[in-house]
Amino acid sequence: MKKVLTAALLLALSGHAAADEKMKRFIGYIDGDITVGADGTVKAVALNNIKDAGLRAFLVSQVKTWEFYPMTVGGQAQDVSSTFTFNVVAAFDAGNKLQEIIINDVLIAPNPLEASLRKERPEVVKRYAPKYPSDALKKGIEARVHVAVQISPDGKVSDAAIHKLALLNAGHRDDLGARAFAEKSFGAAALAGIKRWQWSPEWVANCGNPCVGVLPVDFTVSALYGWRSYSEIPVQPAAWLMAADIKEIDQKQRSELVRLKDNPSGRIINTGG
């Protein structure tokens, strides 16, 4: 997993309106392998980079409840195996007692935009890693920014807007100062980098009309393994993004290899206190 910029799926937690201001949240990035049976049930799960055996067993038990649309080849349903990633947000109360676990941002195999970055001969003609804000780098503050993009037929980014934004390793802040800092530093840097990207016209022709998607941009000082403090920063959507079907844009990030019947993104699992 790349340190600065990765197209691993990651959508930040959205719509959790019942958040307690005293609640402390930490995010962890999980990857592994999954096998979906011909009937759409999960047959096998292997998760990486989880040292805690209890947490591993709990997450595996949750993944095994997911249901998929069967994958068919030549009209015949068959088993299919794939890599997958998701986020886990753990919320603790003021007494440091675990209150809930949120499974988030499930991605089965590469999405179309990600696949264009991973091929041996990438179809991305030009791409630029965003500049890490120097003041944030000195303090070890990290971020994950989701940038929604529209790609024109000539392969250039015709429009881009911040879709979601979260601060990591910055404590548990969502005040106006933290919001302004996040948008002016990480948000601006992500947009400046992505706007310079360019895809080949041949790739865009097969992307869809309009060609839209969400590119996650990670600003990290170390590998994404381990837990980080997590603060989601509310974002005011751009006019064109509000007019678009945001749910459909997010869906374009998901693989056509296998599709979940009930997307678990944002699912809250109350631990019972």
PDB file of C-alpha atoms in Angstrom:
ATOM      1  CA  MET A   1       0.000   0.000   0.000  1.00  0.00           C
ATOM      2  CA  LYS A   2       1.497   3.314  -1.059  1.00  0.00           C
ATOM      3  CA  LYS A   3       2.441   5.924   1.524  1.00  0.00           C
ATOM      4  CA  VAL A   4       1.361   9.177  -0.072  1.00  0.00           C
ATOM      5  CA  LEU A   5      -1.129   8.425  -2.810  1.00  0.00           C
ATOM      6  CA  THR A   6      -3.115   5.297  -3.210  1.00  0.00           C
ATOM      7  CA  ALA A   7      -6.255   4.390  -5.023  1.00  0.00           C
ATOM      8  CA  ALA A   8      -7.251   1.876  -2.410  1.00  0.00           C
ATOM      9  CA  LEU A   9     -10.846   2.385  -1.587  1.00  0.00           C
ATOM     10  CA  LEU A  10     -11.541   4.232   0.986  1.00  0.00           C
ATOM     11  CA  LEU A  11     -14.678   6.266   1.675  1.00  0.00           C
ATOM     12  CA  ALA A  12     -14.662   8.129   4.998  1.00  0.00           C
ATOM     13  CA  LEU A  13     -17.512   7.609   7.484  1.00  0.00           C
ATOM     14  CA  SER A  14     -20.603   9.553   6.462  1.00  0.00           C
ATOM     15  CA  GLY A  15     -23.968  10.281   7.977  1.00  0.00           C
ATOM     16  CA  HIS A  16     -23.257   9.249  11.571  1.00  0.00           C
ATOM     17  CA  ALA A  17     -25.579  11.845  13.105  1.00  0.00           C
ATOM     18  CA  ALA A  18     -25.680  10.355  16.585  1.00  0.00           C
ATOM     19  CA  ALA A  19     -22.047  11.097  17.334  1.00  0.00           C
ATOM     20  CA  ASP A  20     -21.278  12.172  20.901  1.00  0.00           C
ATOM     21  CA  GLU A  21     -18.874  15.100  21.011  1.00  0.00           C
ATOM     22  CA  LYS A  22     -16.918  13.284  23.723  1.00  0.00           C
ATOM     23  CA  MET A  23     -16.584  10.150  21.614  1.00  0.00           C
ATOM     24  CA  LYS A  24     -13.058   9.358  20.478  1.00  0.00           C
ATOM     25  CA  ARG A  25     -12.639   7.573  17.164  1.00  0.00           C
ATOM     26  CA  PHE A  26      -9.776   5.622  15.683  1.00  0.00           C
ATOM     27  CA  ILE A  27      -9.540   4.251  12.163  1.00  0.00           C
ATOM     28  CA  GLY A  28      -7.792   1.135  10.925  1.00  0.00           C
ATOM     29  CA  TYR A  29      -7.304  -0.024   7.332  1.00  0.00           C
ATOM     30  CA  ILE A  30      -7.971  -3.697   6.688  1.00  0.00           C
ATOM     31  CA  ASP A  31      -7.123  -5.738   3.604  1.00  0.00           C
ATOM     32  CA  GLY A  32      -7.346  -9.395   2.803  1.00  0.00           C
ATOM     33  CA  ASP A  33      -8.824 -12.032   0.521  1.00  0.00           C
ATOM     34  CA  ILE A  34     -12.401 -13.171   0.135  1.00  0.00           C
ATOM     35  CA  THR A  35     -14.030 -16.093  -1.683  1.00  0.00           C
ATOM     36  CA  VAL A  36     -17.667 -15.732  -2.705  1.00  0.00           C
ATOM     37  CA  GLY A  37     -19.568 -18.895  -3.534  1.00  0.00           C
ATOM     38  CA  ALA A  38     -21.795 -19.527  -6.534  1.00  0.00           C
ATOM     39  CA  ASP A  39     -24.807 -18.873  -4.292  1.00  0.00           C
ATOM     40  CA  GLY A  40     -23.510 -15.453  -3.247  1.00  0.00           C
ATOM     41  CA  THR A  41     -22.497 -16.412   0.284  1.00  0.00           C
ATOM     42  CA  VAL A  42     -19.006 -15.842   1.682  1.00  0.00           C
ATOM     43  CA  LYS A  43     -17.106 -19.125   1.745  1.00  0.00           C
ATOM     44  CA  ALA A  44     -13.714 -17.961   3.023  1.00  0.00           C
ATOM     45  CA  VAL A  45     -12.131 -14.829   4.505  1.00  0.00           C
ATOM     46  CA  ALA A  46      -8.504 -14.021   5.294  1.00  0.00           C
ATOM     47  CA  LEU A  47      -7.610 -10.670   6.890  1.00  0.00           C
ATOM     48  CA  ASN A  48      -4.152  -9.146   7.062  1.00  0.00           C
ATOM     49  CA  ASN A  49      -2.384  -6.928   9.576  1.00  0.00           C
ATOM     50  CA  ILE A  50      -4.647  -7.563  12.562  1.00  0.00           C
ATOM     51  CA  LYS A  51      -2.679  -8.572  15.637  1.00  0.00           C
ATOM     52  CA  ASP A  52      -5.628  -8.808  18.015  1.00  0.00           C
ATOM     53  CA  ALA A  53      -7.136 -12.280  17.637  1.00  0.00           C
ATOM     54  CA  GLY A  54     -10.474 -11.226  19.134  1.00  0.00           C
ATOM     55  CA  LEU A  55     -10.893  -8.320  16.705  1.00  0.00           C
ATOM     56  CA  ARG A  56      -9.877 -10.534  13.803  1.00  0.00           C
ATOM     57  CA  ALA A  57     -12.464 -13.175  14.731  1.00  0.00           C
ATOM     58  CA  PHE A  58     -15.147 -10.509  15.175  1.00  0.00           C
ATOM     59  CA  LEU A  59     -14.489  -8.889  11.786  1.00  0.00           C
ATOM     60  CA  VAL A  60     -14.378 -12.249  10.013  1.00  0.00           C
ATOM     61  CA  SER A  61     -17.731 -13.148  11.580  1.00  0.00           C
ATOM     62  CA  GLN A  62     -19.203  -9.907  10.246  1.00  0.00           C
ATOM     63  CA  VAL A  63     -17.797 -10.353   6.734  1.00  0.00           C
ATOM     64  CA  LYS A  64     -19.250 -13.853   6.589  1.00  0.00           C
ATOM     65  CA  THR A  65     -22.751 -12.377   6.962  1.00  0.00           C
ATOM     66  CA  TRP A  66     -22.418 -10.377   3.724  1.00  0.00           C
ATOM     67  CA  GLU A  67     -24.435 -11.496   0.709  1.00  0.00           C
ATOM     68  CA  PHE A  68     -23.362 -11.037  -2.887  1.00  0.00           C
ATOM     69  CA  TYR A  69     -24.964 -11.264  -6.274  1.00  0.00           C
ATOM     70  CA  PRO A  70     -23.573 -14.479  -7.792  1.00  0.00           C
ATOM     71  CA  MET A  71     -20.822 -14.125 -10.370  1.00  0.00           C
ATOM     72  CA  THR A  72     -21.811 -15.791 -13.634  1.00  0.00           C
ATOM     73  CA  VAL A  73     -19.648 -16.823 -16.589  1.00  0.00           C
ATOM     74  CA  GLY A  74     -21.434 -18.113 -19.666  1.00  0.00           C
ATOM     75  CA  GLY A  75     -24.673 -18.115 -17.731  1.00  0.00           C
ATOM     76  CA  GLN A  76     -23.239 -20.370 -15.023  1.00  0.00           C
ATOM     77  CA  ALA A  77     -22.729 -19.135 -11.455  1.00  0.00           C
ATOM     78  CA  GLN A  78     -19.300 -19.933 -10.035  1.00  0.00           C
ATOM     79  CA  ASP A  79     -17.078 -19.317  -7.021  1.00  0.00           C
ATOM     80  CA  VAL A  80     -14.834 -16.266  -7.274  1.00  0.00           C
ATOM     81  CA  SER A  81     -11.909 -15.097  -5.151  1.00  0.00           C
ATOM     82  CA  SER A  82     -10.677 -11.536  -4.871  1.00  0.00           C
ATOM     83  CA  THR A  83      -8.667  -9.132  -2.781  1.00  0.00           C
ATOM     84  CA  PHE A  84     -10.725  -6.660  -0.789  1.00  0.00           C
ATOM     85  CA  THR A  85     -10.266  -3.738   1.555  1.00  0.00           C
ATOM     86  CA  PHE A  86     -12.365  -1.925   4.124  1.00  0.00           C
ATOM     87  CA  ASN A  87     -12.020   0.528   6.983  1.00  0.00           C
ATOM     88  CA  VAL A  88     -12.913   0.018  10.614  1.00  0.00           C
ATOM     89  CA  VAL A  89     -13.730   2.946  12.888  1.00  0.00           C
ATOM     90  CA  ALA A  90     -13.709   2.141  16.606  1.00  0.00           C
ATOM     91  CA  ALA A  91     -15.505   4.631  18.888  1.00  0.00           C
ATOM     92  CA  PHE A  92     -14.730   5.003  22.600  1.00  0.00           C
ATOM     93  CA  ASP A  93     -16.538   7.029  25.240  1.00  0.00           C
ATOM     94  CA  ALA A  94     -14.954   9.426  27.727  1.00  0.00           C
ATOM     95  CA  GLY A  95     -14.072   6.465  29.929  1.00  0.00           C
ATOM     96  CA  ASN A  96     -12.223   4.763  27.058  1.00  0.00           C
ATOM     97  CA  LYS A  97     -14.863   2.054  26.841  1.00  0.00           C
ATOM     98  CA  LEU A  98     -15.520   0.677  23.366  1.00  0.00           C
ATOM     99  CA  GLN A  99     -19.018   1.677  22.272  1.00  0.00           C
ATOM    100  CA  GLU A 100     -19.266   0.709  18.639  1.00  0.00           C
ATOM    101  CA  ILE A 101     -17.382  -0.525  15.618  1.00  0.00           C
ATOM    102  CA  ILE A 102     -18.169   0.876  12.184  1.00  0.00           C
ATOM    103  CA  ILE A 103     -17.319  -1.123   9.056  1.00  0.00           C
ATOM    104  CA  ASN A 104     -16.735   1.303   6.239  1.00  0.00           C
ATOM    105  CA  ASP A 105     -15.596   1.722   2.642  1.00  0.00           C
ATOM    106  CA  VAL A 106     -15.772  -1.835   1.374  1.00  0.00           C
ATOM    107  CA  LEU A 107     -14.014  -2.351  -1.949  1.00  0.00           C
ATOM    108  CA  ILE A 108     -13.922  -5.669  -3.744  1.00  0.00           C
ATOM    109  CA  ALA A 109     -10.992  -5.743  -6.182  1.00  0.00           C
ATOM    110  CA  PRO A 110      -9.801  -2.658  -8.080  1.00  0.00           C
ATOM    111  CA  ASN A 111     -12.341  -0.149  -9.346  1.00  0.00           C
ATOM    112  CA  PRO A 112     -12.033   1.138 -12.933  1.00  0.00           C
ATOM    113  CA  LEU A 113     -10.033   4.236 -12.032  1.00  0.00           C
ATOM    114  CA  GLU A 114      -7.789   2.262  -9.709  1.00  0.00           C
ATOM    115  CA  ALA A 115      -7.272  -0.437 -12.313  1.00  0.00           C
ATOM    116  CA  SER A 116      -6.041   2.188 -14.742  1.00  0.00           C
ATOM    117  CA  LEU A 117      -3.286   3.039 -12.262  1.00  0.00           C
ATOM    118  CA  ARG A 118      -2.224  -0.530 -11.547  1.00  0.00           C
ATOM    119  CA  LYS A 119      -1.722  -1.941 -15.014  1.00  0.00           C
ATOM    120  CA  GLU A 120       1.794  -2.776 -16.159  1.00  0.00           C
ATOM    121  CA  ARG A 121       1.455  -0.059 -18.794  1.00  0.00           C
ATOM    122  CA  PRO A 122      -0.813   2.449 -17.026  1.00  0.00           C
ATOM    123  CA  GLU A 123      -3.453   4.167 -19.090  1.00  0.00           C
ATOM    124  CA  VAL A 124      -2.903   7.253 -16.999  1.00  0.00           C
ATOM    125  CA  VAL A 125      -0.735   9.431 -19.200  1.00  0.00           C
ATOM    126  CA  LYS A 126       0.178  11.917 -16.489  1.00  0.00           C
ATOM    127  CA  ARG A 127      -0.241  11.818 -12.740  1.00  0.00           C
ATOM    128  CA  TYR A 128       1.197  13.914  -9.964  1.00  0.00           C
ATOM    129  CA  ALA A 129       1.534  13.146  -6.286  1.00  0.00           C
ATOM    130  CA  PRO A 130       0.159  16.047  -4.248  1.00  0.00           C
ATOM    131  CA  LYS A 131       2.576  18.121  -2.208  1.00  0.00           C
ATOM    132  CA  TYR A 132       2.419  17.227   1.476  1.00  0.00           C
ATOM    133  CA  PRO A 133       1.631  20.407   3.482  1.00  0.00           C
ATOM    134  CA  SER A 134       4.866  21.229   5.309  1.00  0.00           C
ATOM    135  CA  ASP A 135       3.204  22.418   8.531  1.00  0.00           C
ATOM    136  CA  ALA A 136       1.185  19.207   8.791  1.00  0.00           C
ATOM    137  CA  LEU A 137       4.202  17.044   7.968  1.00  0.00           C
ATOM    138  CA  LYS A 138       6.228  18.556  10.808  1.00  0.00           C
ATOM    139  CA  LYS A 139       3.451  17.713  13.276  1.00  0.00           C
ATOM    140  CA  GLY A 140       2.863  14.205  11.884  1.00  0.00           C
ATOM    141  CA  ILE A 141      -0.718  15.053  10.943  1.00  0.00           C
ATOM    142  CA  GLU A 142      -2.130  12.857   8.193  1.00  0.00           C
ATOM    143  CA  ALA A 143      -5.260  12.974   6.068  1.00  0.00           C
ATOM    144  CA  ARG A 144      -7.402  11.056   3.654  1.00  0.00           C
ATOM    145  CA  VAL A 145      -9.111  13.097   0.950  1.00  0.00           C
ATOM    146  CA  HIS A 146     -11.642  11.808  -1.555  1.00  0.00           C
ATOM    147  CA  VAL A 147     -11.633  13.874  -4.726  1.00  0.00           C
ATOM    148  CA  ALA A 148     -14.558  13.560  -7.133  1.00  0.00           C
ATOM    149  CA  VAL A 149     -13.463  14.112 -10.721  1.00  0.00           C
ATOM    150  CA  GLN A 150     -15.010  14.598 -14.129  1.00  0.00           C
ATOM    151  CA  ILE A 151     -12.766  13.554 -17.005  1.00  0.00           C
ATOM    152  CA  SER A 152     -13.221  15.145 -20.431  1.00  0.00           C
ATOM    153  CA  PRO A 153     -12.970  13.166 -23.704  1.00  0.00           C
ATOM    154  CA  ASP A 154      -9.389  14.376 -24.208  1.00  0.00           C
ATOM    155  CA  GLY A 155      -8.407  12.792 -20.893  1.00  0.00           C
ATOM    156  CA  LYS A 156      -7.985  15.959 -18.849  1.00  0.00           C
ATOM    157  CA  VAL A 157      -9.746  16.621 -15.570  1.00  0.00           C
ATOM    158  CA  SER A 158     -12.554  19.007 -16.471  1.00  0.00           C
ATOM    159  CA  ASP A 159     -13.703  19.474 -12.883  1.00  0.00           C
ATOM    160  CA  ALA A 160     -12.710  18.285  -9.433  1.00  0.00           C
ATOM    161  CA  ALA A 161     -14.130  18.774  -5.952  1.00  0.00           C
ATOM    162  CA  ILE A 162     -13.478  17.499  -2.458  1.00  0.00           C
ATOM    163  CA  HIS A 163     -15.966  14.736  -1.790  1.00  0.00           C
ATOM    164  CA  LYS A 164     -14.866  13.654   1.694  1.00  0.00           C
ATOM    165  CA  LEU A 165     -12.075  14.704   4.030  1.00  0.00           C
ATOM    166  CA  ALA A 166     -10.741  13.288   7.290  1.00  0.00           C
ATOM    167  CA  LEU A 167      -7.810  14.178   9.541  1.00  0.00           C
ATOM    168  CA  LEU A 168      -5.696  11.375  10.998  1.00  0.00           C
ATOM    169  CA  ASN A 169      -3.187  11.532  13.848  1.00  0.00           C
ATOM    170  CA  ALA A 170      -4.566  14.960  14.740  1.00  0.00           C
ATOM    171  CA  GLY A 171      -6.468  14.099  17.890  1.00  0.00           C
ATOM    172  CA  HIS A 172     -10.247  14.171  17.964  1.00  0.00           C
ATOM    173  CA  ARG A 173     -11.051  17.611  16.613  1.00  0.00           C
ATOM    174  CA  ASP A 174     -13.849  18.785  14.366  1.00  0.00           C
ATOM    175  CA  ASP A 175     -13.920  22.469  15.388  1.00  0.00           C
ATOM    176  CA  LEU A 176     -13.874  25.313  12.888  1.00  0.00           C
ATOM    177  CA  GLY A 177     -10.110  25.703  13.200  1.00  0.00           C
ATOM    178  CA  ALA A 178      -9.531  22.057  12.324  1.00  0.00           C
ATOM    179  CA  ARG A 179     -11.935  22.328   9.390  1.00  0.00           C
ATOM    180  CA  ALA A 180     -10.210  25.398   7.983  1.00  0.00           C
ATOM    181  CA  PHE A 181      -6.792  23.810   8.381  1.00  0.00           C
ATOM    182  CA  ALA A 182      -7.875  20.563   6.714  1.00  0.00           C
ATOM    183  CA  GLU A 183      -9.477  22.268   3.731  1.00  0.00           C
ATOM    184  CA  LYS A 184      -6.731  24.843   3.144  1.00  0.00           C
ATOM    185  CA  SER A 185      -3.869  22.379   3.528  1.00  0.00           C
ATOM    186  CA  PHE A 186      -4.790  18.811   2.600  1.00  0.00           C
ATOM    187  CA  GLY A 187      -7.888  19.644   0.572  1.00  0.00           C
ATOM    188  CA  ALA A 188      -6.144  22.250  -1.540  1.00  0.00           C
ATOM    189  CA  ALA A 189      -3.077  20.048  -2.057  1.00  0.00           C
ATOM    190  CA  ALA A 190      -5.179  17.077  -3.163  1.00  0.00           C
ATOM    191  CA  LEU A 191      -7.136  19.159  -5.665  1.00  0.00           C
ATOM    192  CA  ALA A 192      -3.996  20.802  -7.070  1.00  0.00           C
ATOM    193  CA  GLY A 193      -2.405  17.405  -7.694  1.00  0.00           C
ATOM    194  CA  ILE A 194      -5.448  15.645  -9.145  1.00  0.00           C
ATOM    195  CA  LYS A 195      -6.307  18.505 -11.503  1.00  0.00           C
ATOM    196  CA  ARG A 196      -2.996  17.905 -13.303  1.00  0.00           C
ATOM    197  CA  TRP A 197      -3.749  14.251 -14.010  1.00  0.00           C
ATOM    198  CA  GLN A 198      -4.566  13.111 -17.519  1.00  0.00           C
ATOM    199  CA  TRP A 199      -5.895   9.848 -18.926  1.00  0.00           C
ATOM    200  CA  SER A 200      -5.561   8.632 -22.472  1.00  0.00           C
ATOM    201  CA  PRO A 201      -8.550   9.441 -24.724  1.00  0.00           C
ATOM    202  CA  GLU A 202      -8.786   5.732 -25.577  1.00  0.00           C
ATOM    203  CA  TRP A 203      -9.316   4.858 -21.915  1.00  0.00           C
ATOM    204  CA  VAL A 204     -11.833   7.665 -21.418  1.00  0.00           C
ATOM    205  CA  ALA A 205     -13.869   6.414 -24.381  1.00  0.00           C
ATOM    206  CA  ASN A 206     -14.552   3.208 -22.419  1.00  0.00           C
ATOM    207  CA  CYS A 207     -15.078   4.929 -19.081  1.00  0.00           C
ATOM    208  CA  GLY A 208     -18.647   6.111 -19.568  1.00  0.00           C
ATOM    209  CA  ASN A 209     -20.422   9.329 -20.393  1.00  0.00           C
ATOM    210  CA  PRO A 210     -19.877  11.323 -18.327  1.00  0.00           C
ATOM    211  CA  CYS A 211     -16.621   9.822 -17.074  1.00  0.00           C
ATOM    212  CA  VAL A 212     -16.757  10.463 -13.341  1.00  0.00           C
ATOM    213  CA  GLY A 213     -15.251   8.831 -10.289  1.00  0.00           C
ATOM    214  CA  VAL A 214     -13.774   9.323  -6.841  1.00  0.00           C
ATOM    215  CA  LEU A 215     -10.025   9.174  -6.284  1.00  0.00           C
ATOM    216  CA  PRO A 216      -8.851   8.689  -2.691  1.00  0.00           C
ATOM    217  CA  VAL A 217      -5.675  10.599  -1.834  1.00  0.00           C
ATOM    218  CA  ASP A 218      -3.705   9.557   1.246  1.00  0.00           C
ATOM    219  CA  PHE A 219      -1.272  11.864   3.018  1.00  0.00           C
ATOM    220  CA  THR A 220       0.644   9.613   5.391  1.00  0.00           C
ATOM    221  CA  VAL A 221       4.057   9.627   7.021  1.00  0.00           C
ATOM    222  CA  SER A 222       4.116   5.863   7.478  1.00  0.00           C
ATOM    223  CA  ALA A 223       2.390   2.780   6.108  1.00  0.00           C
ATOM    224  CA  LEU A 224      -1.364   2.674   6.654  1.00  0.00           C
ATOM    225  CA  TYR A 225      -1.175  -0.222   9.067  1.00  0.00           C
ATOM    226  CA  GLY A 226      -2.144   0.338  12.684  1.00  0.00           C
ATOM    227  CA  TRP A 227      -4.709   2.632  14.293  1.00  0.00           C
ATOM    228  CA  ARG A 228      -4.913   6.399  13.921  1.00  0.00           C
ATOM    229  CA  SER A 229      -7.072   9.022  15.573  1.00  0.00           C
ATOM    230  CA  TYR A 230      -9.853   9.915  13.153  1.00  0.00           C
ATOM    231  CA  SER A 231     -11.864  13.092  12.692  1.00  0.00           C
ATOM    232  CA  GLU A 232     -14.207  13.473   9.743  1.00  0.00           C
ATOM    233  CA  ILE A 233     -14.349  17.018   8.426  1.00  0.00           C
ATOM    234  CA  PRO A 234     -17.738  18.131   7.020  1.00  0.00           C
ATOM    235  CA  VAL A 235     -17.459  19.246   3.396  1.00  0.00           C
ATOM    236  CA  GLN A 236     -19.801  21.490   1.427  1.00  0.00           C
ATOM    237  CA  PRO A 237     -20.263  19.742  -1.941  1.00  0.00           C
ATOM    238  CA  ALA A 238     -19.521  21.677  -5.117  1.00  0.00           C
ATOM    239  CA  ALA A 239     -22.503  22.681  -7.244  1.00  0.00           C
ATOM    240  CA  TRP A 240     -21.781  20.160  -9.995  1.00  0.00           C
ATOM    241  CA  LEU A 241     -21.274  17.422  -7.419  1.00  0.00           C
ATOM    242  CA  MET A 242     -24.590  18.213  -5.753  1.00  0.00           C
ATOM    243  CA  ALA A 243     -26.290  18.033  -9.138  1.00  0.00           C
ATOM    244  CA  ALA A 244     -24.695  14.661  -9.875  1.00  0.00           C
ATOM    245  CA  ASP A 245     -25.834  11.388  -8.405  1.00  0.00           C
ATOM    246  CA  ILE A 246     -23.217  11.164  -5.648  1.00  0.00           C
ATOM    247  CA  LYS A 247     -24.284   7.641  -4.750  1.00  0.00           C
ATOM    248  CA  GLU A 248     -23.700   6.564  -8.338  1.00  0.00           C
ATOM    249  CA  ILE A 249     -20.288   8.266  -8.394  1.00  0.00           C
ATOM    250  CA  ASP A 250     -19.303   6.287  -5.323  1.00  0.00           C
ATOM    251  CA  GLN A 251     -20.647   3.132  -6.920  1.00  0.00           C
ATOM    252  CA  LYS A 252     -18.294   3.608  -9.867  1.00  0.00           C
ATOM    253  CA  GLN A 253     -15.510   2.922  -7.373  1.00  0.00           C
ATOM    254  CA  ARG A 254     -16.797  -0.580  -6.823  1.00  0.00           C
ATOM    255  CA  SER A 255     -15.804  -3.629  -8.766  1.00  0.00           C
ATOM    256  CA  GLU A 256     -17.981  -5.382 -11.307  1.00  0.00           C
ATOM    257  CA  LEU A 257     -16.313  -8.648 -10.301  1.00  0.00           C
ATOM    258  CA  VAL A 258     -18.728  -9.272  -7.437  1.00  0.00           C
ATOM    259  CA  ARG A 259     -21.375  -6.964  -6.009  1.00  0.00           C
ATOM    260  CA  LEU A 260     -22.749  -6.853  -2.500  1.00  0.00           C
ATOM    261  CA  LYS A 261     -26.525  -7.136  -2.173  1.00  0.00           C
ATOM    262  CA  ASP A 262     -26.483  -4.950   0.940  1.00  0.00           C
ATOM    263  CA  ASN A 263     -23.553  -2.549   0.989  1.00  0.00           C
ATOM    264  CA  PRO A 264     -22.128  -2.651   4.544  1.00  0.00           C
ATOM    265  CA  SER A 265     -20.411   0.720   4.168  1.00  0.00           C
ATOM    266  CA  GLY A 266     -21.314   2.780   7.205  1.00  0.00           C
ATOM    267  CA  ARG A 267     -22.777  -0.168   9.095  1.00  0.00           C
ATOM    268  CA  ILE A 268     -22.690   0.438  12.829  1.00  0.00           C
ATOM    269  CA  ILE A 269     -22.223  -2.533  15.122  1.00  0.00           C
ATOM    270  CA  ASN A 270     -23.093  -1.679  18.705  1.00  0.00           C
ATOM    271  CA  THR A 271     -20.848  -3.664  21.001  1.00  0.00           C
ATOM    272  CA  GLY A 272     -23.325  -3.475  23.843  1.00  0.00           C
ATOM    273  CA  GLY A 273     -21.083  -1.248  25.955  1.00  0.00           C
TER     274      GLY A 273
END
